[in-house]
Amino acid sequence: QVQLVESGGGLVQPGGSLRLSCAASGFTSDHYPIGWFRQAPGEEREGVSCISRSGGITYYADSVKGRFTISRDNAKNTVYLQMNKLKPEDTAVYYCAKMRARQIGTPWYSRRQYDYWGQGTQVTVSS
């Protein structure tokens, strides 16, 4: 049974940092790219970042480039999203997702590229 479990969300002040984790089980996680998405109230779910199976290829939304870093530890079946210099507009529920194919699909931020999703973790950036 495929499971993705996010953790690490919380309340942080503008300019602060958080590290999200996505723990994968029920499949060989290093066989698939993993993506991070977020959804703010009243907004569409949007792609934040994606990482290849080996971790050698990464993609970022323009809005988070230079502030967020995606990484993975395949020995721990876990993907991370380090978020620095957080802004109020980063407030959202963050989800990780497993890509359908073993290669990153195009475009990486299309929800149709992913077949399993976690339950999400809330990130709130506010003073």
Short mmCIF file of C-alpha atoms in Angstrom, two decimals:
data_model
loop_
_atom_site.label_atom_id
_atom_site.label_comp_id
_atom_site.label_asym_id
_atom_site.label_seq_id
_atom_site.Cartn_x
_atom_site.Cartn_y
_atom_site.Cartn_z
CA GLN A 1 0.00 0.00 0.00
CA VAL A 2 1.54 3.25 -1.15
CA GLN A 3 1.72 5.92 1.52
CA LEU A 4 3.21 9.39 1.62
CA VAL A 5 3.26 11.20 4.95
CA GLU A 6 4.26 14.86 5.23
CA SER A 7 5.50 16.46 8.42
CA GLY A 8 7.34 19.56 9.59
CA GLY A 9 4.75 22.24 8.96
CA GLY A 10 3.87 24.92 11.46
CA LEU A 11 3.68 28.62 12.19
CA VAL A 12 6.75 30.71 11.39
CA GLN A 13 7.48 34.41 11.18
CA PRO A 14 8.31 36.07 7.85
CA GLY A 15 11.95 35.51 7.04
CA GLY A 16 12.03 32.27 9.00
CA SER A 17 12.70 28.69 7.92
CA LEU A 18 11.02 25.31 8.00
CA ARG A 19 12.00 21.88 6.73
CA LEU A 20 9.24 19.63 5.48
CA SER A 21 9.66 15.87 5.25
CA CYS A 22 7.84 13.36 3.06
CA ALA A 23 8.16 9.77 4.27
CA ALA A 24 7.35 7.20 1.60
CA SER A 25 6.33 3.58 2.07
CA GLY A 26 4.73 0.79 0.08
CA PHE A 27 6.90 1.28 -2.96
CA THR A 28 10.56 1.55 -3.84
CA SER A 29 10.84 5.29 -3.41
CA ASP A 30 14.17 5.67 -5.18
CA HIS A 31 12.50 4.37 -8.35
CA TYR A 32 10.31 7.45 -8.72
CA PRO A 33 10.59 11.22 -8.82
CA ILE A 34 8.78 13.03 -6.03
CA GLY A 35 7.14 16.43 -6.17
CA TRP A 36 6.03 19.03 -3.65
CA PHE A 37 2.85 21.02 -4.22
CA ARG A 38 0.98 23.59 -2.19
CA GLN A 39 -2.55 24.88 -2.02
CA ALA A 40 -3.64 28.12 -0.42
CA PRO A 41 -7.30 28.75 0.50
CA GLY A 42 -9.33 29.49 -2.61
CA GLU A 43 -6.40 28.76 -4.91
CA GLU A 44 -5.46 25.94 -7.25
CA ARG A 45 -2.89 23.42 -6.11
CA GLU A 46 0.45 24.46 -7.60
CA GLY A 47 3.76 22.74 -8.12
CA VAL A 48 6.56 23.93 -5.86
CA SER A 49 9.44 21.58 -6.64
CA CYS A 50 10.33 18.18 -8.02
CA ILE A 51 13.31 15.86 -7.65
CA SER A 52 14.50 12.98 -9.80
CA ARG A 53 15.05 9.44 -8.56
CA SER A 54 18.72 9.97 -7.81
CA GLY A 55 18.33 13.55 -6.67
CA GLY A 56 20.52 14.82 -9.46
CA ILE A 57 17.79 16.77 -11.23
CA THR A 58 15.59 19.31 -9.49
CA TYR A 59 12.96 21.82 -10.58
CA TYR A 60 11.46 24.79 -8.78
CA ALA A 61 8.60 27.16 -9.27
CA ASP A 62 9.85 30.68 -10.03
CA SER A 63 8.21 31.94 -6.83
CA VAL A 64 10.47 29.78 -4.62
CA LYS A 65 13.75 29.66 -6.58
CA GLY A 66 16.69 30.66 -4.42
CA ARG A 67 14.68 30.18 -1.20
CA PHE A 68 13.57 26.53 -1.24
CA THR A 69 15.75 23.45 -1.66
CA ILE A 70 14.48 19.94 -2.37
CA SER A 71 16.55 16.89 -1.48
CA ARG A 72 16.10 13.20 -0.83
CA ASP A 73 17.63 10.46 1.30
CA ASN A 74 16.80 7.23 -0.48
CA ALA A 75 18.19 5.14 2.36
CA LYS A 76 15.47 6.66 4.57
CA ASN A 77 12.78 6.76 1.84
CA THR A 78 12.35 10.44 2.62
CA VAL A 79 12.21 13.62 0.55
CA TYR A 80 12.78 17.02 2.13
CA LEU A 81 11.84 20.57 1.32
CA GLN A 82 14.00 23.15 3.06
CA MET A 83 12.18 26.47 3.02
CA ASN A 84 14.12 29.63 3.87
CA LYS A 85 13.24 33.33 3.80
CA LEU A 86 9.58 32.45 4.10
CA LYS A 87 6.98 34.99 3.06
CA PRO A 88 3.31 35.33 4.01
CA GLU A 89 2.40 34.26 0.46
CA ASP A 90 4.04 30.89 1.13
CA THR A 91 1.18 30.11 3.51
CA ALA A 92 -0.55 26.97 2.25
CA VAL A 93 -1.07 23.28 2.80
CA TYR A 94 1.96 21.50 1.37
CA TYR A 95 1.65 18.09 -0.25
CA CYS A 96 4.17 15.61 -1.56
CA ALA A 97 3.33 13.30 -4.43
CA LYS A 98 4.80 10.32 -6.25
CA MET A 99 5.25 10.67 -9.98
CA ARG A 100 3.57 8.03 -12.17
CA ALA A 101 6.61 7.41 -14.33
CA ARG A 102 10.19 6.71 -13.34
CA GLN A 103 11.40 9.71 -15.32
CA ILE A 104 10.27 13.24 -14.62
CA GLY A 105 7.32 13.98 -16.86
CA THR A 106 6.72 17.20 -18.72
CA PRO A 107 5.62 19.53 -17.33
CA TRP A 108 6.79 18.44 -13.90
CA TYR A 109 4.21 20.68 -12.20
CA SER A 110 1.17 19.06 -13.84
CA ARG A 111 -0.89 17.18 -11.28
CA ARG A 112 -1.62 14.52 -13.92
CA GLN A 113 2.02 13.43 -13.70
CA TYR A 114 1.43 12.15 -10.14
CA ASP A 115 -0.57 9.20 -8.90
CA TYR A 116 -0.25 9.17 -5.11
CA TRP A 117 -0.50 12.09 -2.70
CA GLY A 118 0.07 12.66 0.98
CA GLN A 119 -2.48 14.21 3.30
CA GLY A 120 -0.67 17.54 3.51
CA THR A 121 0.94 19.66 6.21
CA GLN A 122 -0.03 23.24 7.02
CA VAL A 123 2.55 26.00 6.71
CA THR A 124 1.57 29.42 8.03
CA VAL A 125 3.87 32.41 7.67
CA SER A 126 2.70 35.27 9.82
CA SER A 127 3.95 37.76 12.37
#
